[in-house]
């Protein structure tokens, strides 16, 4: 009645939904591993067919994860910044890891708002290889910019997540922080996902 969005999170029985575990190229259930807030983070990959489109979902409710990490993908629009950044790590960096495990190397990546913007960091890491993201040349950064499309549908401050430099360092480490700084993603001591 006052214009605020409301969310409802009913209990979901995953085994009655029209989805299956995604499989890697060898036919095994796909589970990705990325560097997360507390070290290695695992996510199972689920596949849903929506007409002719395949939708892949990442699920951190995995036994090998800590109880805190299992909650990362449990709910959208969480208010806690640490969980929000962890979600964006899973979606962006985990999304690239998922595509690679499925054998895909798209020429173009679409980022819906800042939610998956950290995919650019993964792409930059692939581009620079063993040299590391902090050593990316202007040409390498431009290569990544050209293959990423960003759109927003929330033109208000709440639609543009911001995280402190210290939080980013604590969750991604110094190497990733250096890459974000050199790519121009850090401004005024914080990571703005829209930048």
C-alpha positions in Angstrom: 0.0 0.0 0.0 3.0 2.4 0.5 4.8 1.4 -2.7 7.5 -0.9 -1.2 8.4 -4.1 -2.9 7.5 -7.2 -1.0 9.0 -10.7 -1.4 7.6 -14.0 -0.4 9.9 -17.1 0.0 7.7 -20.2 0.2 9.3 -23.6 1.0 10.4 -25.2 -2.3 10.9 -29.0 -2.8 13.6 -29.0 -5.4 12.8 -32.6 -6.4 9.3 -31.8 -7.6 10.3 -28.9 -9.9 10.9 -29.3 -13.6 14.7 -29.0 -13.3 17.6 -31.4 -13.3 21.2 -31.2 -12.3 23.3 -29.8 -15.1 26.0 -32.1 -16.3 29.6 -31.5 -17.3 31.0 -32.6 -20.6 31.6 -36.1 -19.2 28.0 -36.5 -18.0 28.7 -35.9 -14.3 26.6 -33.7 -12.1 28.2 -30.2 -12.4 29.6 -28.6 -9.3 31.8 -25.5 -9.7 34.4 -24.2 -7.3 35.4 -20.6 -7.0 37.2 -18.5 -4.5 34.6 -17.1 -2.1 34.4 -15.2 1.1 36.1 -17.8 3.3 38.2 -19.6 0.7 36.9 -22.3 -1.7 33.2 -22.1 -2.3 31.2 -24.8 -4.1 27.9 -24.4 -6.0 25.8 -27.1 -7.7 24.4 -26.2 -11.1 20.8 -26.8 -11.9 19.2 -26.7 -15.4 15.7 -25.6 -16.2 14.3 -25.6 -19.7 12.1 -22.6 -20.5 10.9 -23.3 -24.0 14.0 -23.6 -26.1 16.1 -21.7 -23.5 18.2 -23.3 -20.9 18.4 -21.5 -17.6 21.2 -22.4 -15.2 20.9 -21.8 -11.5 23.8 -21.8 -9.0 23.1 -23.4 -5.5 25.5 -23.0 -2.6 23.4 -25.4 -0.4 26.3 -27.9 -0.6 27.5 -30.1 2.2 31.2 -29.0 1.7 30.3 -25.3 2.3 30.2 -23.7 5.7 26.7 -23.0 7.2 27.2 -19.3 6.3 28.1 -20.1 2.7 25.1 -22.4 2.2 22.9 -19.4 2.8 24.4 -17.3 -0.1 21.9 -18.4 -2.7 18.9 -19.0 -0.3 17.3 -15.6 -0.8 17.3 -12.7 -3.2 17.6 -9.1 -2.1 19.2 -9.6 1.3 20.0 -6.5 3.3 23.4 -7.7 4.6 26.2 -6.4 2.5 28.5 -9.3 3.1 25.9 -11.8 1.8 25.0 -9.5 -1.1 28.7 -9.3 -2.2 29.0 -13.1 -1.8 25.9 -13.5 -4.1 27.5 -11.3 -6.7 30.7 -13.3 -6.5 28.8 -16.5 -7.1 26.7 -15.1 -9.9 29.5 -13.2 -11.7 32.6 -15.4 -11.2 30.7 -18.6 -10.7 28.7 -17.8 -13.8 31.8 -17.7 -15.9 33.1 -20.9 -14.2 29.8 -22.6 -15.1 29.9 -21.5 -18.7 33.4 -22.8 -19.0 32.5 -26.2 -17.4 29.6 -26.5 -19.8 32.0 -25.9 -22.7 30.8 -22.4 -23.6 32.8 -19.3 -24.5 30.4 -16.6 -25.4 31.5 -13.6 -27.5 29.2 -11.3 -25.5 28.1 -11.2 -21.8 25.1 -9.4 -20.6 25.2 -8.0 -17.1 21.8 -7.2 -15.6 22.6 -4.3 -13.3 25.6 -5.0 -11.1 24.6 -8.4 -9.9 26.9 -10.3 -12.2 29.5 -7.5 -12.8 32.3 -9.5 -11.3 32.2 -11.7 -14.3 34.4 -9.0 -15.9 37.1 -9.8 -13.2 37.0 -13.5 -14.2 37.3 -12.6 -17.9 40.2 -10.3 -17.1 41.9 -13.1 -15.2 41.5 -15.3 -18.3 42.9 -12.6 -20.5 45.9 -11.9 -18.4 46.6 -15.5 -17.5 49.5 -16.2 -15.1 50.4 -12.5 -15.0 47.4 -11.8 -12.9 44.6 -9.3 -13.2 46.5 -6.5 -11.5 48.9 -6.4 -14.5 46.3 -6.1 -17.1 47.3 -3.8 -20.0 44.9 -1.1 -21.3 44.4 -3.2 -24.4 43.4 -6.3 -22.3 40.9 -4.2 -20.3 39.4 -2.8 -23.5 39.1 -6.3 -24.8 36.9 -7.2 -21.8 34.9 -4.0 -22.0 34.0 -4.8 -25.6 32.5 -8.2 -24.8 30.4 -7.0 -21.9 27.0 -5.3 -22.1 25.5 -3.6 -19.0 21.8 -2.7 -18.6 20.0 -1.3 -15.6 16.3 -1.0 -14.9 16.6 0.5 -11.4 17.8 4.1 -11.9 17.8 4.9 -8.1 20.7 4.5 -5.6 19.2 1.3 -4.1 19.8 -0.3 -7.5 23.5 0.2 -7.5 25.3 -1.9 -4.9 28.4 -0.5 -3.2 30.9 -2.4 -1.1 33.8 -1.0 1.0 37.3 -1.7 -0.2 38.1 -3.6 3.0 35.1 -5.9 2.5 36.2 -6.6 -1.1 39.7 -7.3 0.1 38.4 -9.6 2.8 36.2 -11.6 0.4 38.3 -11.6 -2.8 41.9 -11.1 -1.7 44.6 -8.6 -2.6 45.1 -9.9 -6.2 41.4 -9.4 -7.1 41.3 -6.0 -5.4 44.4 -4.9 -7.4 42.6 -6.0 -10.6 39.5 -4.1 -9.7 41.6 -1.0 -8.9 43.5 -1.2 -12.1 40.4 -1.7 -14.2 38.9 1.5 -12.6 36.1 -0.3 -10.7 37.0 1.2 -7.3 36.1 4.8 -6.7 36.3 6.8 -3.4 37.4 3.7 -1.5 34.5 1.5 -2.5 33.4 -0.9 -5.2 30.4 0.3 -7.0 29.0 -2.6 -9.0 27.6 -0.3 -11.7 31.1 1.1 -12.4 
